[in-house]
mmCIF file of C-alpha atoms in Angstrom:
data_model
loop_
_atom_site.group_PDB
_atom_site.id
_atom_site.type_symbol
_atom_site.label_atom_id
_atom_site.label_comp_id
_atom_site.label_asym_id
_atom_site.label_seq_id
_atom_site.Cartn_x
_atom_site.Cartn_y
_atom_site.Cartn_z
ATOM 1 C CA UNK H 1 -24.682 171.712 123.756
ATOM 2 C CA UNK H 2 -27.033 171.896 126.750
ATOM 3 C CA UNK H 3 -25.836 172.943 130.189
ATOM 4 C CA UNK H 4 -26.384 169.392 131.484
ATOM 5 C CA UNK H 5 -23.979 167.884 128.968
ATOM 6 C CA UNK H 6 -20.293 167.862 129.943
ATOM 7 C CA UNK H 7 -17.892 169.167 127.347
ATOM 8 C CA UNK H 8 -15.702 166.463 125.802
ATOM 9 C CA UNK H 9 -11.981 167.232 126.183
ATOM 10 C CA UNK H 10 -11.553 167.046 122.419
ATOM 11 C CA UNK H 11 -14.028 169.930 122.065
ATOM 12 C CA UNK H 12 -12.390 172.090 124.733
ATOM 13 C CA UNK H 13 -9.820 174.814 124.007
ATOM 14 C CA UNK H 14 -6.399 173.241 123.455
ATOM 15 C CA UNK H 15 -3.605 173.739 125.975
ATOM 16 C CA UNK H 16 -3.053 176.149 128.836
ATOM 17 C CA UNK H 17 -3.494 179.889 128.344
ATOM 18 C CA UNK H 18 -0.156 181.512 127.535
ATOM 19 C CA UNK H 19 -0.360 183.993 130.420
ATOM 20 C CA UNK H 20 -1.111 181.478 133.197
ATOM 21 C CA UNK H 21 1.808 181.379 135.678
ATOM 22 C CA UNK H 22 3.540 177.990 135.820
ATOM 23 C CA UNK H 23 6.503 176.408 137.568
ATOM 24 C CA UNK H 24 8.975 173.930 136.107
ATOM 25 C CA UNK H 25 10.070 171.672 138.974
ATOM 26 C CA UNK H 26 13.179 169.602 138.239
ATOM 27 C CA UNK H 27 14.427 166.836 140.552
ATOM 28 C CA UNK H 28 17.656 164.954 139.852
ATOM 29 C CA UNK H 29 19.966 162.541 141.627
ATOM 30 C CA UNK H 30 20.286 158.845 142.448
ATOM 31 C CA UNK H 31 17.156 156.909 141.520
ATOM 32 C CA UNK H 32 15.188 154.977 144.117
ATOM 33 C CA UNK H 33 11.573 153.882 144.608
ATOM 34 C CA UNK H 34 9.061 156.543 145.648
ATOM 35 C CA UNK H 35 10.635 159.695 144.159
ATOM 36 C CA UNK H 36 7.785 160.498 141.783
ATOM 37 C CA UNK H 37 5.118 159.826 144.389
ATOM 38 C CA UNK H 38 7.045 161.866 146.953
ATOM 39 C CA UNK H 39 7.336 164.910 144.692
ATOM 40 C CA UNK H 40 3.662 165.007 143.852
ATOM 41 C CA UNK H 41 2.648 164.362 147.455
ATOM 42 C CA UNK H 42 4.711 167.457 148.317
ATOM 43 C CA UNK H 43 3.126 169.552 145.539
ATOM 44 C CA UNK H 44 -0.392 168.373 146.369
ATOM 45 C CA UNK H 45 -0.397 170.494 149.525
ATOM 46 C CA UNK H 46 -0.340 173.611 147.315
ATOM 47 C CA UNK H 47 -3.342 172.800 145.066
ATOM 48 C CA UNK H 48 -1.341 172.909 141.831
ATOM 49 C CA UNK H 49 -2.411 171.224 138.581
ATOM 50 C CA UNK H 50 -0.091 169.039 136.552
ATOM 51 C CA UNK H 51 0.501 170.360 133.030
ATOM 52 C CA UNK H 52 3.301 168.036 131.870
ATOM 53 C CA UNK H 53 5.694 165.389 133.231
ATOM 54 C CA UNK H 54 8.952 163.994 131.870
ATOM 55 C CA UNK H 55 11.125 161.405 133.607
ATOM 56 C CA UNK H 56 14.361 159.767 132.460
ATOM 57 C CA UNK H 57 16.527 157.221 134.291
ATOM 58 C CA UNK H 58 20.040 156.593 132.979
ATOM 59 C CA UNK H 59 22.471 154.277 134.768
ATOM 60 C CA UNK H 60 20.691 154.731 138.061
ATOM 61 C CA UNK H 61 20.382 158.538 137.863
ATOM 62 C CA UNK H 62 16.956 160.113 137.557
ATOM 63 C CA UNK H 63 15.863 163.424 136.057
ATOM 64 C CA UNK H 64 12.219 164.183 136.833
ATOM 65 C CA UNK H 65 10.602 167.317 135.442
ATOM 66 C CA UNK H 66 7.103 168.450 136.345
ATOM 67 C CA UNK H 67 5.405 171.485 134.801
ATOM 68 C CA UNK H 68 2.664 172.644 137.167
ATOM 69 C CA UNK H 69 0.435 175.660 137.622
ATOM 70 C CA UNK H 70 1.664 178.198 140.174
ATOM 71 C CA UNK H 71 0.210 177.916 143.703
ATOM 72 C CA UNK H 72 -2.270 180.463 145.087
ATOM 73 C CA UNK H 73 -0.911 183.962 145.691
ATOM 74 C CA UNK H 74 1.549 184.184 148.560
ATOM 75 C CA UNK H 75 2.438 180.483 148.613
ATOM 76 C CA UNK H 76 5.138 180.434 145.912
ATOM 77 C CA UNK H 77 8.037 180.906 148.329
ATOM 78 C CA UNK H 78 6.682 178.301 150.732
ATOM 79 C CA UNK H 79 6.264 175.760 147.906
ATOM 80 C CA UNK H 80 9.846 176.311 146.792
ATOM 81 C CA UNK H 81 11.222 175.920 150.298
ATOM 82 C CA UNK H 82 9.178 172.774 150.914
ATOM 83 C CA UNK H 83 10.261 171.116 147.652
ATOM 84 C CA UNK H 84 13.931 171.912 148.307
ATOM 85 C CA UNK H 85 13.662 170.608 151.866
ATOM 86 C CA UNK H 86 11.996 167.396 150.689
ATOM 87 C CA UNK H 87 14.654 166.881 147.994
ATOM 88 C CA UNK H 88 17.484 167.379 150.486
ATOM 89 C CA UNK H 89 15.874 164.874 152.860
ATOM 90 C CA UNK H 90 16.284 162.133 150.252
ATOM 91 C CA UNK H 91 19.674 163.391 149.030
ATOM 92 C CA UNK H 92 18.337 164.772 145.758
ATOM 93 C CA UNK H 93 18.730 168.166 144.119
ATOM 94 C CA UNK H 94 15.878 170.435 143.082
ATOM 95 C CA UNK H 95 15.546 173.345 140.664
ATOM 96 C CA UNK H 96 12.387 175.420 140.234
ATOM 97 C CA UNK H 97 11.917 177.861 137.353
ATOM 98 C CA UNK H 98 9.049 180.323 136.994
ATOM 99 C CA UNK H 99 7.341 180.924 133.669
ATOM 100 C CA UNK H 100 3.977 181.205 131.962
ATOM 101 C CA UNK H 101 1.857 178.798 129.948
ATOM 102 C CA UNK H 102 2.581 175.339 128.627
ATOM 103 C CA UNK H 103 5.578 174.098 126.625
ATOM 104 C CA UNK H 104 6.188 175.780 123.294
ATOM 105 C CA UNK H 105 4.103 174.033 120.597
ATOM 106 C CA UNK H 106 6.044 171.547 118.488
ATOM 107 C CA UNK H 107 6.676 172.557 114.911
ATOM 108 C CA UNK H 108 4.657 171.254 111.994
ATOM 109 C CA UNK H 109 6.009 167.988 110.621
ATOM 110 C CA UNK H 110 6.566 165.029 112.933
ATOM 111 C CA UNK H 111 9.044 162.246 112.236
ATOM 112 C CA UNK H 112 10.735 159.399 114.045
ATOM 113 C CA UNK H 113 14.403 158.880 113.254
ATOM 114 C CA UNK H 114 15.875 155.500 114.195
ATOM 115 C CA UNK H 115 19.667 155.245 114.252
ATOM 116 C CA UNK H 116 21.439 151.866 114.388
ATOM 117 C CA UNK H 117 25.128 151.702 115.208
ATOM 118 C CA UNK H 118 27.544 148.830 115.773
ATOM 119 C CA UNK H 119 28.877 150.672 117.718
ATOM 120 C CA UNK H 120 27.072 154.021 117.808
ATOM 121 C CA UNK H 121 29.825 156.602 118.168
ATOM 122 C CA UNK H 122 29.648 160.112 119.615
ATOM 123 C CA UNK H 123 30.881 161.431 116.252
ATOM 124 C CA UNK H 124 28.033 159.858 114.280
ATOM 125 C CA UNK H 125 25.442 160.902 116.865
ATOM 126 C CA UNK H 126 26.667 164.501 116.674
ATOM 127 C CA UNK H 127 26.552 164.460 112.868
ATOM 128 C CA UNK H 128 23.008 163.034 112.785
ATOM 129 C CA UNK H 129 21.805 165.634 115.302
ATOM 130 C CA UNK H 130 23.456 168.436 113.310
ATOM 131 C CA UNK H 131 21.806 167.234 110.110
ATOM 132 C CA UNK H 132 18.401 167.252 111.800
ATOM 133 C CA UNK H 133 18.995 170.826 112.914
ATOM 134 C CA UNK H 134 20.153 171.837 109.426
ATOM 135 C CA UNK H 135 16.797 170.761 107.954
ATOM 136 C CA UNK H 136 14.969 173.022 110.420
ATOM 137 C CA UNK H 137 14.031 170.126 112.679
ATOM 138 C CA UNK H 138 14.001 170.077 116.456
ATOM 139 C CA UNK H 139 14.790 166.982 118.527
ATOM 140 C CA UNK H 140 11.986 166.686 121.076
ATOM 141 C CA UNK H 141 12.889 163.365 122.666
ATOM 142 C CA UNK H 142 15.544 160.658 122.418
ATOM 143 C CA UNK H 143 14.919 157.077 123.512
ATOM 144 C CA UNK H 144 17.099 153.970 123.402
ATOM 145 C CA UNK H 145 15.384 151.025 121.745
ATOM 146 C CA UNK H 146 18.152 148.443 122.093
ATOM 147 C CA UNK H 147 21.693 147.955 123.315
ATOM 148 C CA UNK H 148 22.387 144.667 121.495
ATOM 149 C CA UNK H 149 23.018 143.173 119.001
ATOM 150 C CA UNK H 150 23.297 146.822 117.910
ATOM 151 C CA UNK H 151 22.747 150.122 119.688
ATOM 152 C CA UNK H 152 19.447 151.564 118.468
ATOM 153 C CA UNK H 153 18.133 154.984 119.451
ATOM 154 C CA UNK H 154 15.035 156.834 118.337
ATOM 155 C CA UNK H 155 14.790 160.613 117.879
ATOM 156 C CA UNK H 156 11.346 162.251 117.896
ATOM 157 C CA UNK H 157 11.704 165.227 115.552
ATOM 158 C CA UNK H 158 9.345 168.088 114.757
ATOM 159 C CA UNK H 159 9.500 171.156 112.561
ATOM 160 C CA UNK H 160 10.508 169.617 109.239
ATOM 161 C CA UNK H 161 8.911 167.381 106.623
ATOM 162 C CA UNK H 162 9.649 163.666 106.743
ATOM 163 C CA UNK H 163 10.831 163.389 103.134
ATOM 164 C CA UNK H 164 13.232 166.313 103.486
ATOM 165 C CA UNK H 165 14.638 164.822 106.662
ATOM 166 C CA UNK H 166 14.970 161.364 105.073
ATOM 167 C CA UNK H 167 16.890 162.764 102.104
ATOM 168 C CA UNK H 168 19.300 164.725 104.291
ATOM 169 C CA UNK H 169 19.976 161.866 106.693
ATOM 170 C CA UNK H 170 20.424 159.229 103.985
ATOM 171 C CA UNK H 171 23.505 161.030 102.691
ATOM 172 C CA UNK H 172 24.899 161.551 106.173
ATOM 173 C CA UNK H 173 24.250 157.933 107.183
ATOM 174 C CA UNK H 174 26.155 156.618 104.166
ATOM 175 C CA UNK H 175 29.111 158.855 105.009
ATOM 176 C CA UNK H 176 29.128 157.808 108.662
ATOM 177 C CA UNK H 177 28.544 154.108 108.133
ATOM 178 C CA UNK H 178 25.453 153.973 110.343
ATOM 179 C CA UNK H 179 21.897 152.935 109.486
ATOM 180 C CA UNK H 180 19.196 155.588 109.721
ATOM 181 C CA UNK H 181 15.465 155.156 109.132
ATOM 182 C CA UNK H 182 13.060 158.084 108.947
ATOM 183 C CA UNK H 183 9.301 157.534 109.130
ATOM 184 C CA UNK H 184 6.378 159.850 109.709
ATOM 185 C CA UNK H 185 5.177 159.824 113.312
ATOM 186 C CA UNK H 186 1.611 158.882 114.062
ATOM 187 C CA UNK H 187 -0.694 155.972 114.769
ATOM 188 C CA UNK H 188 0.076 154.320 111.449
ATOM 189 C CA UNK H 189 3.613 153.467 112.564
ATOM 190 C CA UNK H 190 2.395 150.889 115.044
ATOM 191 C CA UNK H 191 -0.357 149.901 112.635
ATOM 192 C CA UNK H 192 1.982 148.513 109.963
ATOM 193 C CA UNK H 193 0.451 145.074 110.000
ATOM 194 C CA UNK H 194 2.067 143.291 107.046
ATOM 195 C CA UNK H 195 5.768 142.569 106.530
ATOM 196 C CA UNK H 196 6.912 140.971 103.273
ATOM 197 C CA UNK H 197 10.469 139.742 102.765
ATOM 198 C CA UNK H 198 12.652 138.557 99.962
ATOM 199 C CA UNK H 199 14.125 135.113 100.696
ATOM 200 C CA UNK H 200 17.587 134.618 99.165
ATOM 201 C CA UNK H 201 20.244 136.638 101.053
ATOM 202 C CA UNK H 202 17.504 138.232 103.168
ATOM 203 C CA UNK H 203 15.452 135.682 105.120
ATOM 204 C CA UNK H 204 18.129 133.093 104.434
ATOM 205 C CA UNK H 205 21.880 133.413 103.973
ATOM 206 C CA UNK H 206 21.943 131.436 100.739
ATOM 207 C CA UNK H 207 20.997 131.748 97.078
ATOM 208 C CA UNK H 208 18.761 128.707 96.576
ATOM 209 C CA UNK H 209 19.560 128.345 92.883
ATOM 210 C CA UNK H 210 23.224 128.024 93.828
ATOM 211 C CA UNK H 211 22.422 125.256 96.316
ATOM 212 C CA UNK H 212 20.696 123.322 93.535
ATOM 213 C CA UNK H 213 23.564 124.127 91.167
ATOM 214 C CA UNK H 214 26.106 122.664 93.589
ATOM 215 C CA UNK H 215 24.353 119.304 93.259
ATOM 216 C CA UNK H 216 24.355 119.660 89.463
ATOM 217 C CA UNK H 217 28.046 120.552 89.287
ATOM 218 C CA UNK H 218 27.413 123.922 87.641
ATOM 219 C CA UNK H 219 27.684 126.218 90.665
ATOM 220 C CA UNK H 220 30.209 128.618 89.138
ATOM 221 C CA UNK H 221 28.174 129.201 85.974
ATOM 222 C CA UNK H 222 24.969 129.818 87.921
ATOM 223 C CA UNK H 223 26.697 132.130 90.409
ATOM 224 C CA UNK H 224 27.981 134.343 87.607
ATOM 225 C CA UNK H 225 24.511 134.776 86.136
ATOM 226 C CA UNK H 226 22.945 135.316 89.580
ATOM 227 C CA UNK H 227 25.409 138.065 90.494
ATOM 228 C CA UNK H 228 24.825 139.897 87.240
ATOM 229 C CA UNK H 229 21.055 139.670 87.620
ATOM 230 C CA UNK H 230 21.119 140.964 91.213
ATOM 231 C CA UNK H 231 23.217 143.936 90.099
ATOM 232 C CA UNK H 232 20.533 144.774 87.558
ATOM 233 C CA UNK H 233 22.751 144.021 84.576
ATOM 234 C CA UNK H 234 20.532 141.231 83.205
ATOM 235 C CA UNK H 235 16.794 140.769 82.776
ATOM 236 C CA UNK H 236 15.692 138.585 85.681
ATOM 237 C CA UNK H 237 13.301 136.332 83.757
ATOM 238 C CA UNK H 238 15.873 135.550 81.082
ATOM 239 C CA UNK H 239 18.537 134.850 83.674
ATOM 240 C CA UNK H 240 16.102 132.652 85.632
ATOM 241 C CA UNK H 241 15.410 130.438 82.621
ATOM 242 C CA UNK H 242 19.124 130.270 81.786
ATOM 243 C CA UNK H 243 20.069 129.170 85.281
ATOM 244 C CA UNK H 244 17.244 126.682 85.718
ATOM 245 C CA UNK H 245 18.100 125.076 82.364
ATOM 246 C CA UNK H 246 21.438 124.049 83.880
ATOM 247 C CA UNK H 247 19.571 121.910 86.440
ATOM 248 C CA UNK H 248 17.982 119.650 83.838
ATOM 249 C CA UNK H 249 18.162 115.971 84.788
ATOM 250 C CA UNK H 250 18.720 116.445 88.539
ATOM 251 C CA UNK H 251 16.919 113.865 90.636
ATOM 252 C CA UNK H 252 13.944 115.296 92.553
ATOM 253 C CA UNK H 253 15.406 113.915 95.788
ATOM 254 C CA UNK H 254 17.788 116.879 95.709
ATOM 255 C CA UNK H 255 14.913 119.090 96.912
ATOM 256 C CA UNK H 256 15.049 117.594 100.400
ATOM 257 C CA UNK H 257 18.832 117.976 100.455
ATOM 258 C CA UNK H 258 18.607 121.656 99.525
ATOM 259 C CA UNK H 259 15.953 122.283 102.177
ATOM 260 C CA UNK H 260 18.279 120.846 104.816
ATOM 261 C CA UNK H 261 21.137 123.059 103.603
ATOM 262 C CA UNK H 262 19.227 126.349 103.841
ATOM 263 C CA UNK H 263 20.587 128.598 106.605
ATOM 264 C CA UNK H 264 18.329 131.216 108.155
ATOM 265 C CA UNK H 265 19.799 134.701 108.545
ATOM 266 C CA UNK H 266 20.713 135.501 112.188
ATOM 267 C CA UNK H 267 17.689 137.067 113.851
ATOM 268 C CA UNK H 268 15.190 135.732 111.294
ATOM 269 C CA UNK H 269 13.300 133.542 113.757
ATOM 270 C CA UNK H 270 13.218 136.337 116.342
ATOM 271 C CA UNK H 271 11.900 138.820 113.779
ATOM 272 C CA UNK H 272 9.094 136.578 112.585
ATOM 273 C CA UNK H 273 8.184 135.271 116.053
ATOM 274 C CA UNK H 274 7.987 138.798 117.490
ATOM 275 C CA UNK H 275 5.964 140.190 114.587
ATOM 276 C CA UNK H 276 3.487 137.321 114.816
ATOM 277 C CA UNK H 277 3.030 137.796 118.565
ATOM 278 C CA UNK H 278 2.347 141.486 117.968
ATOM 279 C CA UNK H 279 -0.402 140.635 115.481
ATOM 280 C CA UNK H 280 1.490 141.353 112.265
ATOM 281 C CA UNK H 281 1.052 139.190 109.202
ATOM 282 C CA UNK H 282 4.286 138.047 107.549
ATOM 283 C CA UNK H 283 4.990 136.813 104.042
ATOM 284 C CA UNK H 284 7.801 136.035 101.632
ATOM 285 C CA UNK H 285 8.182 136.542 97.901
ATOM 286 C CA UNK H 286 11.083 135.003 96.080
ATOM 287 C CA UNK H 287 12.692 134.683 92.695
ATOM 288 C CA UNK H 288 13.682 131.267 94.035
ATOM 289 C CA UNK H 289 11.467 128.233 94.210
ATOM 290 C CA UNK H 290 8.300 127.077 95.950
ATOM 291 C CA UNK H 291 10.056 123.799 96.724
ATOM 292 C CA UNK H 292 11.923 125.798 99.388
ATOM 293 C CA UNK H 293 9.541 128.669 100.255
ATOM 294 C CA UNK H 294 6.632 126.310 100.981
ATOM 295 C CA UNK H 295 8.848 124.521 103.494
ATOM 296 C CA UNK H 296 9.885 127.849 105.067
ATOM 297 C CA UNK H 297 6.248 128.918 105.276
ATOM 298 C CA UNK H 298 5.372 125.815 107.245
ATOM 299 C CA UNK H 299 8.448 125.871 109.482
ATOM 300 C CA UNK H 300 8.217 129.567 110.371
ATOM 301 C CA UNK H 301 4.439 129.976 110.471
ATOM 302 C CA UNK H 302 4.325 132.508 107.627
ATOM 303 C CA UNK H 303 1.006 133.814 106.357
ATOM 304 C CA UNK H 304 1.987 134.209 102.707
ATOM 305 C CA UNK H 305 4.595 132.712 100.399
ATOM 306 C CA UNK H 306 5.042 132.897 96.636
ATOM 307 C CA UNK H 307 7.940 131.910 94.384
ATOM 308 C CA UNK H 308 8.726 130.236 91.081
ATOM 309 C CA UNK H 309 8.133 126.499 90.749
ATOM 310 C CA UNK H 310 10.665 124.048 89.379
ATOM 311 C CA UNK H 311 9.021 121.619 86.971
ATOM 312 C CA UNK H 312 9.492 117.964 87.963
ATOM 313 C CA UNK H 313 8.524 115.128 85.626
ATOM 314 C CA UNK H 314 9.090 111.428 86.350
ATOM 315 C CA UNK H 315 11.173 112.297 89.398
ATOM 316 C CA UNK H 316 13.579 114.552 87.513
ATOM 317 C CA UNK H 317 13.980 118.323 87.173
ATOM 318 C CA UNK H 318 13.194 119.302 83.590
ATOM 319 C CA UNK H 319 15.222 122.504 83.587
ATOM 320 C CA UNK H 320 12.045 124.586 83.351
ATOM 321 C CA UNK H 321 9.773 126.564 85.668
ATOM 322 C CA UNK H 322 6.012 126.480 85.653
ATOM 323 C CA UNK H 323 3.314 128.994 86.493
ATOM 324 C CA UNK H 324 3.559 132.723 87.171
ATOM 325 C CA UNK H 325 7.106 134.103 87.099
ATOM 326 C CA UNK H 326 8.075 136.014 90.233
ATOM 327 C CA UNK H 327 10.390 138.754 88.985
ATOM 328 C CA UNK H 328 10.949 142.379 89.943
ATOM 329 C CA UNK H 329 7.475 143.528 88.883
ATOM 330 C CA UNK H 330 5.960 140.318 90.210
ATOM 331 C CA UNK H 331 7.258 140.952 93.727
ATOM 332 C CA UNK H 332 5.565 144.359 93.863
ATOM 333 C CA UNK H 333 2.391 142.823 92.449
ATOM 334 C CA UNK H 334 2.439 140.119 95.132
ATOM 335 C CA UNK H 335 2.987 142.693 97.871
ATOM 336 C CA UNK H 336 -0.196 144.422 96.747
ATOM 337 C CA UNK H 337 -2.030 141.108 96.550
ATOM 338 C CA UNK H 338 -0.939 140.040 100.035
ATOM 339 C CA UNK H 339 -1.918 143.454 101.431
ATOM 340 C CA UNK H 340 -5.378 143.179 99.872
ATOM 341 C CA UNK H 341 -5.843 139.662 101.243
ATOM 342 C CA UNK H 342 -4.646 140.778 104.683
ATOM 343 C CA UNK H 343 -6.896 143.851 104.634
ATOM 344 C CA UNK H 344 -3.900 146.142 105.145
ATOM 345 C CA UNK H 345 -3.460 149.472 103.305
ATOM 346 C CA UNK H 346 -0.301 149.503 101.204
ATOM 347 C CA UNK H 347 0.949 152.485 103.204
ATOM 348 C CA UNK H 348 1.004 150.243 106.283
ATOM 349 C CA UNK H 349 3.210 147.544 104.788
ATOM 350 C CA UNK H 350 6.928 146.891 105.248
ATOM 351 C CA UNK H 351 9.065 145.264 102.550
ATOM 352 C CA UNK H 352 12.596 143.923 103.069
ATOM 353 C CA UNK H 353 15.019 142.900 100.343
ATOM 354 C CA UNK H 354 18.589 143.027 99.100
ATOM 355 C CA UNK H 355 18.640 142.892 95.300
ATOM 356 C CA UNK H 356 17.704 144.975 92.283
ATOM 357 C CA UNK H 357 14.697 142.740 91.672
ATOM 358 C CA UNK H 358 13.335 143.843 95.074
ATOM 359 C CA UNK H 359 13.304 147.547 94.217
ATOM 360 C CA UNK H 360 9.733 147.800 92.923
ATOM 361 C CA UNK H 361 8.479 146.037 96.047
ATOM 362 C CA UNK H 362 10.561 148.224 98.371
ATOM 363 C CA UNK H 363 9.311 151.402 96.724
ATOM 364 C CA UNK H 364 5.671 150.240 96.714
ATOM 365 C CA UNK H 365 5.640 149.501 100.458
ATOM 366 C CA UNK H 366 4.969 152.049 103.156
ATOM 367 C CA UNK H 367 8.495 151.348 104.430
ATOM 368 C CA UNK H 368 11.095 149.715 102.190
ATOM 369 C CA UNK H 369 14.162 148.324 103.956
ATOM 370 C CA UNK H 370 17.329 147.422 102.033
ATOM 371 C CA UNK H 371 18.956 144.643 104.051
ATOM 372 C CA UNK H 372 22.725 144.268 103.483
ATOM 373 C CA UNK H 373 21.893 145.288 99.962
ATOM 374 C CA UNK H 374 23.734 146.083 96.769
ATOM 375 C CA UNK H 375 24.615 149.795 96.355
ATOM 376 C CA UNK H 376 21.897 150.445 93.773
ATOM 377 C CA UNK H 377 19.305 149.114 96.221
ATOM 378 C CA UNK H 378 20.614 151.018 99.246
ATOM 379 C CA UNK H 379 20.453 154.269 97.294
ATOM 380 C CA UNK H 380 16.849 153.743 96.162
ATOM 381 C CA UNK H 381 15.225 152.241 99.290
ATOM 382 C CA UNK H 382 13.599 154.247 102.081
ATOM 383 C CA UNK H 383 16.192 153.009 104.543
ATOM 384 C CA UNK H 384 19.057 150.533 104.766
ATOM 385 C CA UNK H 385 20.211 148.065 107.419
ATOM 386 C CA UNK H 386 23.836 147.023 107.049
ATOM 387 C CA UNK H 387 24.322 144.779 110.074
ATOM 388 C CA UNK H 388 23.902 140.993 109.706
ATOM 389 C CA UNK H 389 20.966 140.672 112.112
ATOM 390 C CA UNK H 390 17.510 140.559 110.547
ATOM 391 C CA UNK H 391 15.717 141.257 113.826
ATOM 392 C CA UNK H 392 17.155 144.791 113.865
ATOM 393 C CA UNK H 393 14.279 145.633 111.507
ATOM 394 C CA UNK H 394 12.073 145.471 114.629
ATOM 395 C CA UNK H 395 13.734 148.643 115.908
ATOM 396 C CA UNK H 396 12.705 150.509 112.762
ATOM 397 C CA UNK H 397 9.127 149.724 113.770
ATOM 398 C CA UNK H 398 9.646 151.194 117.245
ATOM 399 C CA UNK H 399 9.767 147.792 118.956
ATOM 400 C CA UNK H 400 12.304 147.723 121.783
ATOM 401 C CA UNK H 401 14.664 144.904 122.720
ATOM 402 C CA UNK H 402 12.919 144.705 126.093
ATOM 403 C CA UNK H 403 9.576 144.125 124.331
ATOM 404 C CA UNK H 404 11.132 141.342 122.265
ATOM 405 C CA UNK H 405 12.527 139.639 125.358
ATOM 406 C CA UNK H 406 9.277 140.110 127.278
ATOM 407 C CA UNK H 407 7.370 138.442 124.461
ATOM 408 C CA UNK H 408 9.806 135.522 124.539
ATOM 409 C CA UNK H 409 9.431 135.153 128.311
ATOM 410 C CA UNK H 410 5.638 135.309 128.051
ATOM 411 C CA UNK H 411 5.656 132.656 125.341
ATOM 412 C CA UNK H 412 7.756 130.389 127.498
#
């Protein structure tokens, strides 16, 4: 590099030399406008450089920490006196600690741990923090993502591998009755650009086959087969054909009736609307029927939708399905297909489902979320959400409630 070319920061030595004297300046008290500007105006008179800043405001109380280089020789005492005097003038408290160098480097292994509680108790928070410590992890920061409809907080953790942390916290979360998601930190977290959901008992509150069965007078028989299939006790394709056969002879007009009976899961519209505004692509895969998923795709503005198709001949259901069967393996296959069409790496996809036939899809995705799922699914998925609000999945992606509301206001 020639002398005339400035050195790019990325090529420069990392961090501050360990022996450089530094001061940690901490200001705390009642928050008000101008505190941050006032502190740095005060420090500016002593020609210090800013190494790091942290600021937190909780219920109107501020804690502001500034790590700065020490002032020129002989001015340390004057700086301290001036900062304390300034703090007292605005009824704040100040603490100044001498040291050397920058903050201690964070340990290898970076993860983000999202904890959802309804409510989030002190007991569960203590247990989660202790489990993080037990894996060798260190909590670097804690940030609240949402206060309703659940309390959601995010822990930035370093010093331990993501998979080890996920395994340890999954057991603790189940014991405590809270939902915990662990993902690797990094740019890819915000770059997860495709979300694919199951439909029955995930996007919607119903099992579509049971809605059709109610019109055919065979609801109980179909429900028994559905429950066994979702528990993984029956082969899905065989159970699908058995259930659909019971619908033979139904008038095709029942399709419109079933569409009108479908109930979206609370938070479903908010989830999809927010994801779309953030540039995500959203799709559904279902062991149900295109007669319903095509309608949902249009109503909700989905990018992808695939399901089984009920055969209709001469205005009647034949009791058969046509085309490609969407089963457990088919859902994972469709996730990969949607990702390829969207131009999204599989590692940057999110899959959400509740049944055993969703497991391959959940495990194939970069983040698999078991939503109010059966035990076998909760145990196998990357993370589980056990509150009845689908939009809580947004918090697992690091999206705050304030961002959701801001997007809604902007749209309006």
